[in-house]
XYZ file of C-alpha atoms in Angstrom:
259
model
C 8.395 13.761 -8.589
C 8.022 16.694 -11.012
C 5.796 14.617 -13.316
C 3.621 13.649 -10.358
C 3.156 17.274 -9.356
C 2.285 18.386 -12.904
C 0.289 15.360 -14.009
C -2.985 17.277 -14.408
C -1.378 19.694 -16.837
C -0.285 16.907 -19.214
C -2.404 15.944 -22.207
C -3.904 12.461 -22.394
C -1.337 11.612 -25.067
C 1.539 12.816 -22.859
C 0.210 10.797 -19.923
C 0.017 7.656 -22.070
C 3.541 8.225 -23.388
C 4.763 8.505 -19.801
C 3.027 5.244 -18.858
C 4.705 3.476 -21.778
C 8.075 5.021 -20.964
C 7.932 3.858 -17.354
C 6.661 0.359 -18.145
C 8.846 -2.339 -16.630
C 8.697 -4.488 -19.768
C 6.461 -5.584 -22.615
C 3.700 -7.887 -21.417
C 1.832 -10.655 -23.244
C -1.569 -9.215 -22.511
C -3.549 -6.757 -20.410
C -7.031 -6.368 -19.028
C -9.091 -3.677 -17.307
C -11.091 -4.810 -14.286
C -13.027 -2.024 -12.597
C -10.632 0.761 -11.656
C -7.430 -1.145 -12.475
C -5.563 -2.007 -15.664
C -3.575 -5.226 -15.251
C -0.551 -6.046 -17.420
C 0.707 -9.620 -17.223
C 2.341 -12.587 -18.921
C 0.643 -15.950 -19.478
C 3.815 -18.040 -19.909
C 7.464 -17.782 -18.945
C 9.306 -16.567 -15.859
C 6.892 -13.699 -15.218
C 3.700 -15.669 -15.877
C 0.866 -14.836 -13.497
C -0.331 -17.954 -11.696
C -2.301 -19.399 -8.847
C -0.365 -21.766 -6.574
C -1.136 -25.243 -5.270
C -0.961 -26.592 -1.699
C 2.813 -26.982 -2.036
C 3.252 -23.380 -3.198
C 3.999 -24.393 -6.789
C 2.677 -22.280 -9.656
C -0.201 -23.876 -11.565
C 0.206 -23.625 -15.337
C -2.606 -22.001 -17.264
C -4.048 -20.034 -14.340
C -2.878 -16.542 -15.328
C -6.384 -15.278 -16.059
C -7.733 -16.756 -12.828
C -4.991 -14.982 -10.894
C -5.770 -11.667 -12.594
C -9.500 -12.140 -11.927
C -8.628 -12.515 -8.253
C -6.427 -9.417 -8.300
C -9.269 -7.469 -9.860
C -11.522 -8.308 -6.930
C -8.764 -7.622 -4.410
C -7.702 -4.239 -5.757
C -11.212 -2.896 -6.270
C -12.193 -3.986 -2.770
C -9.040 -2.345 -1.399
C -9.834 0.914 -3.171
C -13.376 0.888 -1.808
C -12.184 0.423 1.782
C -9.332 2.932 1.721
C -11.115 5.710 -0.162
C -14.874 5.231 0.252
C -14.957 3.770 3.755
C -11.902 5.313 5.430
C -12.120 8.594 3.540
C -8.574 8.965 2.253
C -7.896 11.237 -0.674
C -7.989 9.437 -4.008
C -4.867 9.209 -6.135
C -4.991 11.479 -9.148
C -8.181 10.578 -11.073
C -6.250 10.808 -14.336
C -4.357 7.703 -13.198
C -7.493 5.568 -13.427
C -7.775 2.881 -14.479
C -4.592 2.539 -12.427
C -1.802 0.447 -13.916
C -0.899 -2.771 -12.086
C 2.065 -4.706 -13.477
C 2.348 -8.364 -12.527
C 5.818 -9.902 -12.792
C 8.320 -12.044 -10.953
C 9.758 -9.662 -8.358
C 11.729 -12.368 -6.523
C 12.563 -10.616 -3.263
C 9.783 -8.039 -2.727
C 6.013 -8.384 -2.531
C 5.462 -5.255 -4.608
C 6.155 -1.557 -4.991
C 4.478 1.676 -6.033
C 5.665 5.021 -7.366
C 2.574 7.206 -7.311
C 1.551 6.253 -10.852
C 1.302 2.485 -10.793
C 1.685 -0.631 -8.662
C 3.888 -3.660 -9.337
C 3.368 -6.936 -7.535
C 4.632 -10.492 -7.656
C 3.265 -12.904 -10.232
C 2.326 -15.717 -7.849
C 3.648 -15.042 -4.301
C 4.940 -18.598 -4.090
C 8.123 -17.915 -2.125
C 7.346 -15.451 0.645
C 6.533 -15.702 4.368
C 2.904 -15.164 3.346
C 1.946 -16.827 0.069
C -0.631 -16.809 -2.718
C -3.696 -14.618 -2.608
C -3.173 -13.901 1.089
C 0.038 -12.126 0.150
C -1.685 -10.469 -2.815
C -4.319 -9.009 -0.495
C -1.930 -7.324 1.907
C 0.291 -6.169 -0.956
C -2.661 -4.502 -2.675
C -3.652 -2.757 0.564
C -0.044 -1.687 1.174
C 0.966 -0.498 -2.285
C -2.332 1.151 -3.204
C -2.046 3.210 -0.053
C 1.410 4.348 -1.131
C -0.211 5.841 -4.220
C -2.744 7.542 -1.953
C 0.131 8.962 0.103
C 1.619 10.554 -3.003
C -1.677 12.382 -3.439
C -0.943 14.142 -0.139
C 2.743 14.899 -0.708
C 5.167 14.443 -3.581
C 7.987 13.229 -1.327
C 6.578 11.873 1.958
C 8.716 10.649 4.846
C 9.642 7.070 3.926
C 9.442 5.695 7.439
C 5.912 7.013 7.917
C 4.870 5.819 4.453
C 5.818 2.257 5.334
C 4.430 2.458 8.862
C 1.067 3.566 7.495
C 0.941 1.071 4.641
C 1.786 -1.895 6.877
C -0.930 -0.785 9.288
C -3.323 -0.449 6.337
C -2.729 -4.107 5.466
C -4.263 -5.013 8.815
C -7.151 -2.587 8.425
C -8.222 -3.878 5.013
C -7.333 -7.560 5.484
C -7.278 -8.162 9.218
C -7.288 -11.940 8.793
C -3.881 -12.151 7.066
C -1.437 -10.768 9.695
C 1.648 -10.690 7.460
C 2.968 -7.833 9.612
C 3.804 -10.348 12.362
C 6.846 -11.250 10.263
C 8.235 -7.721 10.617
C 7.697 -7.607 14.359
C 9.382 -10.965 14.909
C 12.359 -10.103 12.714
C 15.632 -9.322 14.478
C 15.712 -6.231 12.268
C 12.360 -5.017 13.614
C 11.455 -2.802 16.537
C 11.734 -5.564 19.145
C 15.284 -6.274 18.039
C 16.176 -2.575 17.918
C 14.299 -0.884 20.759
C 16.638 2.128 20.848
C 16.179 3.042 17.171
C 14.475 6.342 16.390
C 10.765 6.168 15.639
C 11.472 7.538 12.165
C 14.391 5.263 11.303
C 14.164 3.989 7.713
C 16.627 1.203 6.987
C 14.519 -1.053 4.752
C 13.532 -3.099 7.790
C 12.457 -1.500 11.040
C 9.973 0.953 9.521
C 7.748 -1.979 8.489
C 7.542 -3.278 12.035
C 6.333 0.121 13.232
C 2.960 -0.514 11.629
C 1.911 -1.462 15.157
C 1.714 2.286 15.893
C -1.592 2.366 14.034
C -2.807 -0.637 16.015
C -1.765 1.133 19.220
C -3.846 4.178 18.296
C -6.854 2.028 17.449
C -6.762 0.259 20.805
C -5.999 3.339 22.904
C -8.853 5.315 21.403
C -11.145 2.309 21.586
C -10.745 2.345 25.371
C -11.895 5.956 25.449
C -14.461 6.110 22.655
C -15.505 2.444 22.357
C -14.551 2.340 18.675
C -11.407 1.808 16.629
C -12.663 4.433 14.176
C -11.215 7.322 16.188
C -7.720 5.842 16.107
C -8.062 5.215 12.390
C -9.225 8.785 11.922
C -6.094 10.010 13.689
C -3.949 8.190 11.165
C -5.841 9.786 8.296
C -5.703 13.153 10.025
C -1.914 12.911 10.225
C -1.773 12.516 6.441
C -3.965 15.566 6.043
C -1.381 17.550 8.011
C 1.378 16.053 5.855
C -0.605 17.316 2.886
C -0.268 20.825 4.325
C 3.507 20.591 4.141
C 4.258 19.305 7.646
C 6.948 16.767 8.451
C 5.615 13.438 9.716
C 6.450 14.047 13.395
C 4.695 17.428 13.308
C 1.715 15.910 11.505
C 1.342 13.168 14.120
C 1.563 15.694 16.942
C -1.002 17.955 15.270
C -3.433 15.077 14.734
C -3.209 13.882 18.336
C -3.049 17.232 20.117
C -6.848 17.761 20.351
C -7.040 14.432 22.210
C -4.086 15.018 24.518
C -6.222 14.818 27.628
C -8.108 11.605 26.970
C -8.048 9.482 30.099
C -6.426 6.291 28.830
C -3.461 7.917 27.040
């Protein structure tokens, strides 16, 4: 957290030393594609790979997989920053580090400096490049969130990033898995809106969808609902807790007829 706050004051050499220090492992190779620097293995347990129709990794496809990730991540960045207008992660982080390795039980993660994601997505509810797409949208937005606050509310981080999956890659719908889960909001209707238990917060991504549809009824566009989500992060960036930020973003629209 302290490093994140003081990143701009570090020299280029200090920033590079920090990247090396926080690296998950030593990788076989690396490649820069657009705004992202991919680190990956070509053989072994962590080897990057495309998958076949039976969800089995295809040997020798590491570079093809990384090519695909390059397209996915650069497209994601364009949508979230250039089209939706979110604040960019610290420019000194670019090209942003993306580590590709066998994560086993999680799609990916982010810490404000880099993104990690699975090497082939062969064993998840959503598989292959479909999973890679929503993971890129989700984890890249976490790094955007750290540009607003050094320690954001976890429940709202996950809510927003799951919603962002649907905004950037509407055709994938991986978030259905969270809603259907017995650990999600339908299975726990009495849980607080800001509960964070490694489960229910992901299912609350539907809050963003709710805002899109409610404001679409009034303004005939989903853009207003999407703007409210971004506006809430702007209030978080001013030091407000998530519930205050949401209230502040919505307050000017409190009287719209279809609320």
